[in-house]
Coordinates of C-alpha atoms and ligand atoms in Angstrom, one line a residue:
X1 CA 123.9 108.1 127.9
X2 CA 122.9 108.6 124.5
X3 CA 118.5 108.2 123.2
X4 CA 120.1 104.3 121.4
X5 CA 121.9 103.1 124.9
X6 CA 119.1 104.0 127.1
X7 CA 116.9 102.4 124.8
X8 CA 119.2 99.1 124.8
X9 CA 118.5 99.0 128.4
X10 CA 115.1 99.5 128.4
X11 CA 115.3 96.0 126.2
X12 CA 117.6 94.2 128.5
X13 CA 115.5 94.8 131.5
X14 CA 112.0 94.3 129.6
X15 CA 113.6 90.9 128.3
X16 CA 114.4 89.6 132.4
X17 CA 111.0 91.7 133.5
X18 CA 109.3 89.2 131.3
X19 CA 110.5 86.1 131.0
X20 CA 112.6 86.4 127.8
X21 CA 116.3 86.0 128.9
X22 CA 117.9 85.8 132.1
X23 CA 121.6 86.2 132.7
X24 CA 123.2 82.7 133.8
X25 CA 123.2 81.4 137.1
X26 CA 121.8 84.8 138.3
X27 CA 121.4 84.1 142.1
X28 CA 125.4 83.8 141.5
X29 CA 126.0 87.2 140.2
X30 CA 125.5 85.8 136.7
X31 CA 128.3 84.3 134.3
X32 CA 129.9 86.6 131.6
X33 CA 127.9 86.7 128.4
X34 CA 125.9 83.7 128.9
X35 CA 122.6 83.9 128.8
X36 CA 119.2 81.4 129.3
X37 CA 116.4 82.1 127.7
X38 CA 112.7 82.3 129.3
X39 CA 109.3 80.7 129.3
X40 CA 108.8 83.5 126.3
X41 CA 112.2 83.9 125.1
X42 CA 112.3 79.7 124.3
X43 CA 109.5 80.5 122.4
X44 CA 110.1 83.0 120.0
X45 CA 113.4 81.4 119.7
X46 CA 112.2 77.8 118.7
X47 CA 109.5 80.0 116.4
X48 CA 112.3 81.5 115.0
X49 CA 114.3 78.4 114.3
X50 CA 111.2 76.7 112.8
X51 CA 111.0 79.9 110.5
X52 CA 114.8 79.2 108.9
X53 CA 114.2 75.6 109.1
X54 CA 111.3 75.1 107.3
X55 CA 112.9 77.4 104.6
X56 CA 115.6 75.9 104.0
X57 CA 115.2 72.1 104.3
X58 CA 110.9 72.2 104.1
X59 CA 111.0 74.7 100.5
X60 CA 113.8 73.3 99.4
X61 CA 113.7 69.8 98.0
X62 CA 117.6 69.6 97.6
X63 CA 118.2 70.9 101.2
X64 CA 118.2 68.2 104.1
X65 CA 118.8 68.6 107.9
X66 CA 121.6 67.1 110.2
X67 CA 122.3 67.1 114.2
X68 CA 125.6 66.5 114.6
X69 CA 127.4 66.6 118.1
X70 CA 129.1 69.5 119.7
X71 CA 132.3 67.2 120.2
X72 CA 134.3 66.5 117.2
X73 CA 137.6 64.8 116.7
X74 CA 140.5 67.1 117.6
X75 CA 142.1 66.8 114.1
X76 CA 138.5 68.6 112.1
X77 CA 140.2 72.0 113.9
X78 CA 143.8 70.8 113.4
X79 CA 142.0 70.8 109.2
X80 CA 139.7 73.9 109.2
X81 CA 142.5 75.9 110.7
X82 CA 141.2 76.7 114.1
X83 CA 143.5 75.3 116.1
X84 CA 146.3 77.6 114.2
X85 CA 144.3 80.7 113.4
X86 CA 141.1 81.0 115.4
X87 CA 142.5 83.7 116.4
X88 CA 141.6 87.5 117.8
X89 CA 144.2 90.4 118.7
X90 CA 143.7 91.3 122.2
X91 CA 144.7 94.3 123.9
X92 CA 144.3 95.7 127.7
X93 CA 143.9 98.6 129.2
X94 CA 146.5 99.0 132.1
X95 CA 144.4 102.1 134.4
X96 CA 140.8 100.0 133.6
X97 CA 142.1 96.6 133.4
X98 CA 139.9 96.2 130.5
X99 CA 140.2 93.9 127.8
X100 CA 139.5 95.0 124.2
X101 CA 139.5 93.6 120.8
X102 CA 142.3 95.8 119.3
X103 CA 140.7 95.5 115.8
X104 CA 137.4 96.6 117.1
X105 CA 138.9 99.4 118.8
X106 CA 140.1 100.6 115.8
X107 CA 136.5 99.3 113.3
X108 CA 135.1 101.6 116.6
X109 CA 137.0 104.9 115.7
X110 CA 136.3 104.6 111.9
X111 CA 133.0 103.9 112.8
X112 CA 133.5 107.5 115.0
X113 CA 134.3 109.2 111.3
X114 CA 131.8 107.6 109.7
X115 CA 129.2 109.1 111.8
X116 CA 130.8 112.5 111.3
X117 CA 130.1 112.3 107.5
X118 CA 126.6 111.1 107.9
X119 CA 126.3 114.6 110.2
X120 CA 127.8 116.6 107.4
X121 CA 125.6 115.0 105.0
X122 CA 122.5 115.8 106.7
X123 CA 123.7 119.6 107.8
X124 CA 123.9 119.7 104.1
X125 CA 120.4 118.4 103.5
X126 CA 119.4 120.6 105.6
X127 CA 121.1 124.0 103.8
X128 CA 120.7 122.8 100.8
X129 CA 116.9 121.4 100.9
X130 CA 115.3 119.8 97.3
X131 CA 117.9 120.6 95.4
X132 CA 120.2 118.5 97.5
X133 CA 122.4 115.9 95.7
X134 CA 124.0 113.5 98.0
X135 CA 126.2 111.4 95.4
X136 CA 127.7 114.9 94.6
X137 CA 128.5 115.8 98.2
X138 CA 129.9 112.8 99.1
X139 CA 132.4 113.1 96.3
X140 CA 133.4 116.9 96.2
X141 CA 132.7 118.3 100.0
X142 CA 136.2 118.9 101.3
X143 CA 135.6 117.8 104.6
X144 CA 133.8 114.5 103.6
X145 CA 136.2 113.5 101.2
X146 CA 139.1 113.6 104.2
X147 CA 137.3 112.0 106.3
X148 CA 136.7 109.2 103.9
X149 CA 140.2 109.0 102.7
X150 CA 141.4 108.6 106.3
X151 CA 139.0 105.7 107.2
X152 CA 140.0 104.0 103.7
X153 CA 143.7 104.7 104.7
X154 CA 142.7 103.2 108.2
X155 CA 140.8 100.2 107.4
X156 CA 144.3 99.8 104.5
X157 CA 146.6 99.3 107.2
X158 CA 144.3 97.2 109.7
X159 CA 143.5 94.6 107.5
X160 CA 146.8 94.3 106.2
X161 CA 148.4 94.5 109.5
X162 CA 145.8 91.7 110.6
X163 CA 146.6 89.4 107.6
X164 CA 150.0 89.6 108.1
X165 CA 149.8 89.1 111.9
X166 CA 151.4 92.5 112.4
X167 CA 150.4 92.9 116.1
X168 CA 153.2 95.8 116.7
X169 CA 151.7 97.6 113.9
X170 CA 148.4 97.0 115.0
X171 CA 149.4 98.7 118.4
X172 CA 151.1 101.9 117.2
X173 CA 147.7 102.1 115.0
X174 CA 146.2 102.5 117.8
X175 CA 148.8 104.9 119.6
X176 CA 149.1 107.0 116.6
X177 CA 144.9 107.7 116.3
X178 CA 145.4 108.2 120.7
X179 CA 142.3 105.9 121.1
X180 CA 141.4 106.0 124.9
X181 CA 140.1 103.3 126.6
X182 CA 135.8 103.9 126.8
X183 CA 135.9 103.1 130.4
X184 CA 139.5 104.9 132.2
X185 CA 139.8 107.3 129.6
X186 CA 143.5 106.2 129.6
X187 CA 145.6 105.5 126.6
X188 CA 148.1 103.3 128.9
X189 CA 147.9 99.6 126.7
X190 CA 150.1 96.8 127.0
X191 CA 151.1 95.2 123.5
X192 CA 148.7 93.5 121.3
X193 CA 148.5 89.4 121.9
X194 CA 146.9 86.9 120.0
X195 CA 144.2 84.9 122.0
X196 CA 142.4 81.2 120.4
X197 CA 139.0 81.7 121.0
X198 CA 137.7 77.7 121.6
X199 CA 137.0 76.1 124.7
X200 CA 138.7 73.3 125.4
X201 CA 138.1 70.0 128.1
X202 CA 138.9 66.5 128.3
X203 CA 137.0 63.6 127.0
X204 CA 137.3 60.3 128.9
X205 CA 138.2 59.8 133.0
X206 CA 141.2 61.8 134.4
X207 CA 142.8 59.1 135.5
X208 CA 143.5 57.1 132.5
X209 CA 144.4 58.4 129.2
X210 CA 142.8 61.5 128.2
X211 CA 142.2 63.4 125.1
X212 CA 141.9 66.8 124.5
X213 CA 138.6 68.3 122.7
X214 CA 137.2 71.3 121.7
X215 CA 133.5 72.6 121.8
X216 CA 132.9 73.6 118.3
X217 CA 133.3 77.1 117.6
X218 CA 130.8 76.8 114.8
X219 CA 128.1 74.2 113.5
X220 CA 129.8 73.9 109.9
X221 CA 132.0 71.6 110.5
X222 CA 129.6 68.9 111.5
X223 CA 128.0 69.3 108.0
X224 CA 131.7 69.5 106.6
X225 CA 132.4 65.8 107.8
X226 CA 129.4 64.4 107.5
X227 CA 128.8 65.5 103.6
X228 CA 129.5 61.6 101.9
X229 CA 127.1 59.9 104.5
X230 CA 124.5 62.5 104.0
X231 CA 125.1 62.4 100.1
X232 CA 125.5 58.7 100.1
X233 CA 122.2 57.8 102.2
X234 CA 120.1 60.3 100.9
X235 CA 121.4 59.9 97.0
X236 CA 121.9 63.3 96.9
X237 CA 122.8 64.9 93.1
X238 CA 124.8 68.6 92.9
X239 CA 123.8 70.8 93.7
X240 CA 122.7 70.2 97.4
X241 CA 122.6 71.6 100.7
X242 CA 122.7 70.2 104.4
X243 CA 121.3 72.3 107.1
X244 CA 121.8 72.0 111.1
X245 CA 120.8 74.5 113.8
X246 CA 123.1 74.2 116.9
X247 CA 125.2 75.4 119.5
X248 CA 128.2 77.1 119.1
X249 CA 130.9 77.8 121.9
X250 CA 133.7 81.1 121.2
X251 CA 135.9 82.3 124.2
X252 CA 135.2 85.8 123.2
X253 CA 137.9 88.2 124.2
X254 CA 135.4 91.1 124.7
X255 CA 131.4 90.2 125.1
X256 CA 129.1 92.7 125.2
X257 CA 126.1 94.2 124.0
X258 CA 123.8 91.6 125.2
X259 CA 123.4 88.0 123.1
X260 CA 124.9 89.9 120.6
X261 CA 128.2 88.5 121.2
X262 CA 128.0 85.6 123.7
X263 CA 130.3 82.9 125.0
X264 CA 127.8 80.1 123.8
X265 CA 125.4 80.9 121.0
X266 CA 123.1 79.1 118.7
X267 CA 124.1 79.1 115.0
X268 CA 121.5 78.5 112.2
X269 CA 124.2 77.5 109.3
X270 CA 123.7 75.8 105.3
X271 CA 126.3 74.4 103.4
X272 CA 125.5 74.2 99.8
X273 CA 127.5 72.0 97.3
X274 CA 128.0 72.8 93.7
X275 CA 130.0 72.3 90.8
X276 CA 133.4 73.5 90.5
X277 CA 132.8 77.1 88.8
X278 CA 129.2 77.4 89.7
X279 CA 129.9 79.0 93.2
X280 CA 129.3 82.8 91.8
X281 CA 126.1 81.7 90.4
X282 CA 125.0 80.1 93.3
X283 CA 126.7 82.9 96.1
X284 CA 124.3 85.7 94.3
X285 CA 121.5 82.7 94.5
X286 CA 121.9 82.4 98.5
X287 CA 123.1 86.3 99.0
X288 CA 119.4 87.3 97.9
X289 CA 117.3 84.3 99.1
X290 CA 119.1 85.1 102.4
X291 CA 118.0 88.8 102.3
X292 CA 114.4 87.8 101.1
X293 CA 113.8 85.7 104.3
X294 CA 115.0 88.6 106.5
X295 CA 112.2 90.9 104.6
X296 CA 109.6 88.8 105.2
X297 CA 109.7 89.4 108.6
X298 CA 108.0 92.8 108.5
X299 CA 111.0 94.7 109.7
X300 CA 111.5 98.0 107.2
X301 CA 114.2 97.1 104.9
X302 CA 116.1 100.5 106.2
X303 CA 117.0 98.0 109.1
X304 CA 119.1 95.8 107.0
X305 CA 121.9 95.9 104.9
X306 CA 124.9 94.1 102.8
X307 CA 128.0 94.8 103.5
X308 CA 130.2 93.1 101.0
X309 CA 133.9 91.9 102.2
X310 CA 136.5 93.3 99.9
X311 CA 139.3 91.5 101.9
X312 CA 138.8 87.8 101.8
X313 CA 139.4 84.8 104.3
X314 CA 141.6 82.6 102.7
X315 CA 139.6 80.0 101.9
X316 CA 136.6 82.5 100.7
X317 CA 136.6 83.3 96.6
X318 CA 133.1 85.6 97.6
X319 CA 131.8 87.0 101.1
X320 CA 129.0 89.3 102.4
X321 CA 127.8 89.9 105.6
X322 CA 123.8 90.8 106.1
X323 CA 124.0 94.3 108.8
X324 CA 121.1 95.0 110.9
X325 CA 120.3 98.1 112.3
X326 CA 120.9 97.2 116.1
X327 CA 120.2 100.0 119.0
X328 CA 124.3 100.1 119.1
X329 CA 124.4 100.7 115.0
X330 CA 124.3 98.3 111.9
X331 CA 126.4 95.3 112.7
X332 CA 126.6 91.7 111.5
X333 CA 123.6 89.3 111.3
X334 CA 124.3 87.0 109.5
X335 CA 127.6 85.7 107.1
X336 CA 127.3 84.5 103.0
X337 CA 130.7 83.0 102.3
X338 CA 131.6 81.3 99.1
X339 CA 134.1 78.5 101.2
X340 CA 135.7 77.0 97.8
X341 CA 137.0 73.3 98.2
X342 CA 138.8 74.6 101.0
X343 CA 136.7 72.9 103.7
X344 CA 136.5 68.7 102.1
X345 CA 139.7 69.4 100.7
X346 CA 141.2 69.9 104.1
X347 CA 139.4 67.1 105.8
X348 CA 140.4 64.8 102.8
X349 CA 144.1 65.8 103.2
X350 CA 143.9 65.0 107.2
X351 CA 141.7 62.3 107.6
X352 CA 143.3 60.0 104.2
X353 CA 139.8 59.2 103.2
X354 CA 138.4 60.5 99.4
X355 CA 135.6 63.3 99.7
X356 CA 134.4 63.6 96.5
X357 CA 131.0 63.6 94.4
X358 CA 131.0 61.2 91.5
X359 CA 129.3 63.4 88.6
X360 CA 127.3 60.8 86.7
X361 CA 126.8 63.4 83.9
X362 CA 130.4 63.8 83.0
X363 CA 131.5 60.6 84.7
X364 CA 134.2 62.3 86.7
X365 CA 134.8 62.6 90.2
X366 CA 135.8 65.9 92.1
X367 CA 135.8 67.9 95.8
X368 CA 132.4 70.3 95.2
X369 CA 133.0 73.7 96.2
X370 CA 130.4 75.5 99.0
X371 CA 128.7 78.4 99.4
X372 CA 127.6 78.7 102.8
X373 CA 124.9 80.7 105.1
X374 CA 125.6 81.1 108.8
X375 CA 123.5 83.5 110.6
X376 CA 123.0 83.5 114.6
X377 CA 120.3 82.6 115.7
X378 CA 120.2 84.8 119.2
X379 CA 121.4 87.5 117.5
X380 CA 118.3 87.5 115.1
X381 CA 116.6 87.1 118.2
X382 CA 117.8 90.1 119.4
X383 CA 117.1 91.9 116.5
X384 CA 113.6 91.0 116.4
X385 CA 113.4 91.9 120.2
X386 CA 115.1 95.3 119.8
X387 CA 112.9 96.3 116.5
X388 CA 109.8 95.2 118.5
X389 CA 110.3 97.0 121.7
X390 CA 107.9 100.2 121.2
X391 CA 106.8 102.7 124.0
X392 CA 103.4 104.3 122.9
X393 CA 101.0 107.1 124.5
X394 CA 97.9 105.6 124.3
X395 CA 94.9 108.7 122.9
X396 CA 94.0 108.7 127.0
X397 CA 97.5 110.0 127.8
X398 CA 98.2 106.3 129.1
X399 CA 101.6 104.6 128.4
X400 CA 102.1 101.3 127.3
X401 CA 105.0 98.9 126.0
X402 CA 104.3 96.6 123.5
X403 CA 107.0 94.1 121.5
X404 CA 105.6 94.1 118.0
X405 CA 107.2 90.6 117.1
X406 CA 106.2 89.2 113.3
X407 CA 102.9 87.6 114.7
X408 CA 103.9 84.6 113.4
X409 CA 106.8 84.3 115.8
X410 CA 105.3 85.7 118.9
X411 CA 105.4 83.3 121.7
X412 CA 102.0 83.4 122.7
X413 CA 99.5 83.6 119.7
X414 CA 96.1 84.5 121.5
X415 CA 95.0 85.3 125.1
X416 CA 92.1 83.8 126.4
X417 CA 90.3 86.7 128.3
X418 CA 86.3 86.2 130.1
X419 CA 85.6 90.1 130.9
X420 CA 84.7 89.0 134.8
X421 CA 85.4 86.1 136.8
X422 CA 82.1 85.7 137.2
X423 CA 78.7 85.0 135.6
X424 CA 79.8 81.6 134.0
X425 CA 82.1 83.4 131.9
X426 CA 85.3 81.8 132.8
X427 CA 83.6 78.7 132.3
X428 CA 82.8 79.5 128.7
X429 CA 86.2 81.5 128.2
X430 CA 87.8 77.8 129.0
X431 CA 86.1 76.2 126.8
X432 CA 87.2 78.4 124.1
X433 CA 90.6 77.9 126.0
X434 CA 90.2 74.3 125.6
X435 CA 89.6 74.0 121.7
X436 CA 92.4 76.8 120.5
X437 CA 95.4 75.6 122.9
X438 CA 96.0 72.4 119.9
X439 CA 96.2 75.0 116.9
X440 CA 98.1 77.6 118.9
X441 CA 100.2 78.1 122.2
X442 CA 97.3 80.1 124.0
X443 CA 97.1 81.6 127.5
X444 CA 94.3 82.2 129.4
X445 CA 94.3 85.0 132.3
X446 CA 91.3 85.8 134.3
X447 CA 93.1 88.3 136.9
X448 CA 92.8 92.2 137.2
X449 CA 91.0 94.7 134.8
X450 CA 90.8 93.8 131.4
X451 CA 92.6 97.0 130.5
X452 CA 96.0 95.5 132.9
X453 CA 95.3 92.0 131.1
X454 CA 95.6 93.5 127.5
X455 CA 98.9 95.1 128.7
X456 CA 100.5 92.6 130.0
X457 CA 99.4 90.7 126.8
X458 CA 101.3 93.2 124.8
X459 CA 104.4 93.1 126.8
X460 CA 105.1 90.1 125.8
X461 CA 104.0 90.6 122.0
X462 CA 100.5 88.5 121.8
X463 CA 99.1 89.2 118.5
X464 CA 95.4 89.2 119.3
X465 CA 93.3 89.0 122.8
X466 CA 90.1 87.0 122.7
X467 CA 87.7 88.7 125.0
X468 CA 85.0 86.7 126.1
X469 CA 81.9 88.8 127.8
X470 CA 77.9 88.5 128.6
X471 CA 77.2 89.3 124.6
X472 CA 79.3 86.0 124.3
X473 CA 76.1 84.0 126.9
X474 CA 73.8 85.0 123.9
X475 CA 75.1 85.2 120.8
X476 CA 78.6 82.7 120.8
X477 CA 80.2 85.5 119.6
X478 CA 83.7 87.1 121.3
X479 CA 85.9 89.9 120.5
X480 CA 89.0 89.9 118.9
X481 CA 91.5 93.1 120.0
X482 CA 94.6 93.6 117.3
X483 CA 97.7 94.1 119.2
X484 CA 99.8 96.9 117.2
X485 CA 96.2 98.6 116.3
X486 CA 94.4 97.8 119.4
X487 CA 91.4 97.4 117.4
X488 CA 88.5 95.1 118.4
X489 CA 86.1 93.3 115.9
X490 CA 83.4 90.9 117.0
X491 CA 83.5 87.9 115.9
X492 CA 81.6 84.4 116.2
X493 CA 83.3 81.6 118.2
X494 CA 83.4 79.4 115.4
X495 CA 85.7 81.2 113.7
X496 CA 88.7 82.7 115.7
X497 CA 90.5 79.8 114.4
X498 CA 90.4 80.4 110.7
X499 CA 90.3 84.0 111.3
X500 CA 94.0 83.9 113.4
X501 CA 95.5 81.3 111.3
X502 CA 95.0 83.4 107.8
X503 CA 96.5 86.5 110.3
X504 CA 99.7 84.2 111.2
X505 CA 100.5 83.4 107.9
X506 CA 103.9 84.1 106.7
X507 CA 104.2 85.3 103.2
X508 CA 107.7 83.8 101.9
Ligands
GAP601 N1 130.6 79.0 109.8 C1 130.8 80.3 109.6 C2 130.8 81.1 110.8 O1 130.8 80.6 111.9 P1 130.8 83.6 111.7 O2 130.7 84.9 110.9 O3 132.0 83.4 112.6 O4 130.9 82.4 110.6 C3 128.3 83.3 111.8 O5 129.5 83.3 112.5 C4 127.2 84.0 112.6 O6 127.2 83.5 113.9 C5 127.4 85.5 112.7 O7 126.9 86.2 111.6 C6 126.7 85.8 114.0 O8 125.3 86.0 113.7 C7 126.8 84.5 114.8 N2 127.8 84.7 115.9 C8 129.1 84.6 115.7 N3 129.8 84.7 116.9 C9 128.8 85.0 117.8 C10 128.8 85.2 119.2 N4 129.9 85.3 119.9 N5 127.6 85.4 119.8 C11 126.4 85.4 119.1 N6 126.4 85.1 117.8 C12 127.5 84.9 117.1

């Protein structure tokens, strides 16, 4: 096990250990990539949520919020085209029994080369030290170059194979670069199949007449048919946006790596209408808003990256993915697609009914095109979680974890600490208790050593411990101990409020 997956681990089990995430139905041996989230875990989550939300529909006066349900009429998937092409190639391992993505087998193994060149490049640095130029080793080293001509070769015949539903090839892709199953070892497949990825289930009583329905495989849609009753009860004007956090539902062929991939996830999407021809404009508007709001959450901006598609959906004119640097490498985050009509075309074609904006400008009616941003919200969550995770040696030689979440999103904003449980301390500590818990979700904890307390506070990512001790009897004054610095200033009981709102501020 490589320094990255035992690290993962680490996360995993300090995420159950302390009440972030669980896996479902635990005392039943758990459900495959389903997860619940914890007394701590709800809370960063609904603290991330409220981050996205507030800047989308709070800065933006031309951005409103929807909740629309998870059921939809069948026909909105017969007209976005996931009924027909929701689609992933699945392939099995006959000695494991495993099933596997067979794209991502093969995105796995260029990964593979990719890391190879990254290698060579730093050997190089290495040898070569200031005078180093990377640009020029890239493009003239030998061995780099055929690596990179073989991934672009690769990743040639994938995506045309996928577009053109070419399973066969897809499979003797795979034979002809021997990947081996990660688990047996064994390069034993069966033939790659295509698999729908929605859930399906019936809506009305079994015995009468029933209809089938899906869960919605994303929260778009819902925007998607509800654009004229949002534009036409909130006199909206182009261009506009609608925003809805929700759940989403995929039958995922392989889930793994935690709530990175998960049966049912939360989705955090924005459709944003626009003039015909002003989608470019508008893509490169989003693209970097998207990226600022990512930045402002502290995390080094080494952790992300774009990652622009070159081959496009069909109904995408413009798409770019935002990576994060996750313990298992850099990997989707979030999606910026420039969706054309394609959308409120298709949903005017099947339901009969006109979707269209009336432009009172140029007095003509027409289907706005959208650029949309759909990012995930557990797998944010996970990001944060997986930056934040830090194992320190303390100056005394002692060890300590501590999750160095944005303070604004930590679950638990201040701990509410008297030094002793005794001396009329936890009296005054309650007070203090009493007064902070309506500005911020405190806790207060009176049990073991204060040293244990301020651990356990750090575990779970509290940004600042209030100490209350027998100076505190005299003076009203308490001390204030900085998580990531462990620092302590003293400071007068009249102000911890000010002081840890100004300290929770977020600077977008
Ligand atoms: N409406 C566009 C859409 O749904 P997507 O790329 O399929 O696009 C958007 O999904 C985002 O939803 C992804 O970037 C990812 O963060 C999240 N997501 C997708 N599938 C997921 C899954 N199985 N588990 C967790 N998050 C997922």
């Amino acid at each position: 096990m490589n320094n990255n997956e035992n690290n993962f681990k680490k996360i995993i089990s300090h995420a159950k250990e302390y009440g972030f995430i669980f896996p479902s139905s635990e005392i039943y041996d758990g459900l495959s990539a389903v997860y619940d989230y914890g007394q701590y875990g709800v809370e960063l989550k609904n603290n991330i949520k409220n981050y996205w939300w507030k800047s989308m529909v709070q800065f933006n006066e031309n951005i409103v919020g929807i909740d629309s349900a998870i059921f939809m009429h069948p026909q909105v998937w017969k007209a976005s085209g996931h009924v027909d092409a929701f689609n992933d190639p699945m392939i099995d391992n006959k000695d494991s029994k495993k099933r596997y993505r067979a794209d991502v087998l093969v995105e796995d193994y260029m990964e593979k080369i990719n890391t190879k060149i990254q290698k060579e490049v730093k050997k190089a640095a290495k040898r070569y030290g200031e005078s180093f130029n990377e640009k020029e080793f890239l493009a003239t080293n030998k061995r780099v170059v055929d690596y990179k001509t073989k991934i672009t070769n690769i990743s040639k015949r994938l995506y045309t194979s996928l577009e053109n539903q070419n399973f066969a090839d897809i499979k003797a892709l795979i034979d002809e670069l021997q990947i081996a199953c990660p688990i047996s070892g064994s390069r034993n497949w069966t033939e790659v199949r295509q698999f729908n990825l929605m859930f399906s289930t019936e809506l009305g009583s079994i015995n009468n007449n029933t209809n089938k329905v899906f869960l919605r495989p994303e929260t778009a849609q819902g925007i998607f048919v509800n654009f004229l009753n949002v534009q036409k009860s909130g006199r909206m004007k182009l261009p506009f946006g609608i925003a809805q956090i929700g759940k989403a539902f995929r039958n995922e062929i392989v889930a793994r790596q935690f709530i990175f991939r998960m049966r049912e996830f939360e989705q955090m999407e924005m459709e944003f209408f626009v003039k015909p021809g002003e989608e470019f404009k508008w893509f490169n508007y989003w693209k970097h808003q998207r990226m600022k709001w990512h930045k402002c959450l502290g995390i080094p901006d080494s952790k992300y990256r774009f990652h622009d598609h070159e081959k496009l959906a069909h109904y995408a004119n413009a798409a770019t993915d935002i990576e994060f640097e996750f313990p298992f490498g850099f990997k989707e985050l979030e999606g910026i697609h420039s969706r054309t009509d394609f959308d409120l075309n298709a949903h005017q074609k099947f339901s009969n009914k006109k979707i269209q904006f009336f432009d009172p400008e140029t007095k003509q009616s027409y289907v706005p095109y959208v650029v949309e941003t759909s990012i995930g919200l557990d797998r944010t969550f996970l990001a944060i979680l997986s930056y934040a995770y830090t194992e320190e040696t303390l100056d005394d030689g002692s060890e300590r974890v501590v999750l160095k979440i944005p303070p604004f999103l930590s679950p638990i904003k201040a701990a509410v600490l008297p030094l002793v449980k005794k001396d009329g301390l936890p009296e005054k500590a309650r007070k203090i208790m009493d007064k902070l818990k309506f500005d911020y979700l405190c806790q207060y904890d009176e049990k073991d050593a204060i040293g244990r307390r301020y651990r356990r506070q750090d575990a779970i990512g509290t940004p600042y411990c209030i100490t209350i001790d027998h100076q505190t009897l005299k003076d009203n004054t308490v001390t204030i101990r900085e998580r990531d610095s462990m620092k302590q200033e003293r400071i007068s009981i009249d102000s911890i409020s000010d002081i840890i709102s100004k300290k929770l501020k977020v600077n977008y």
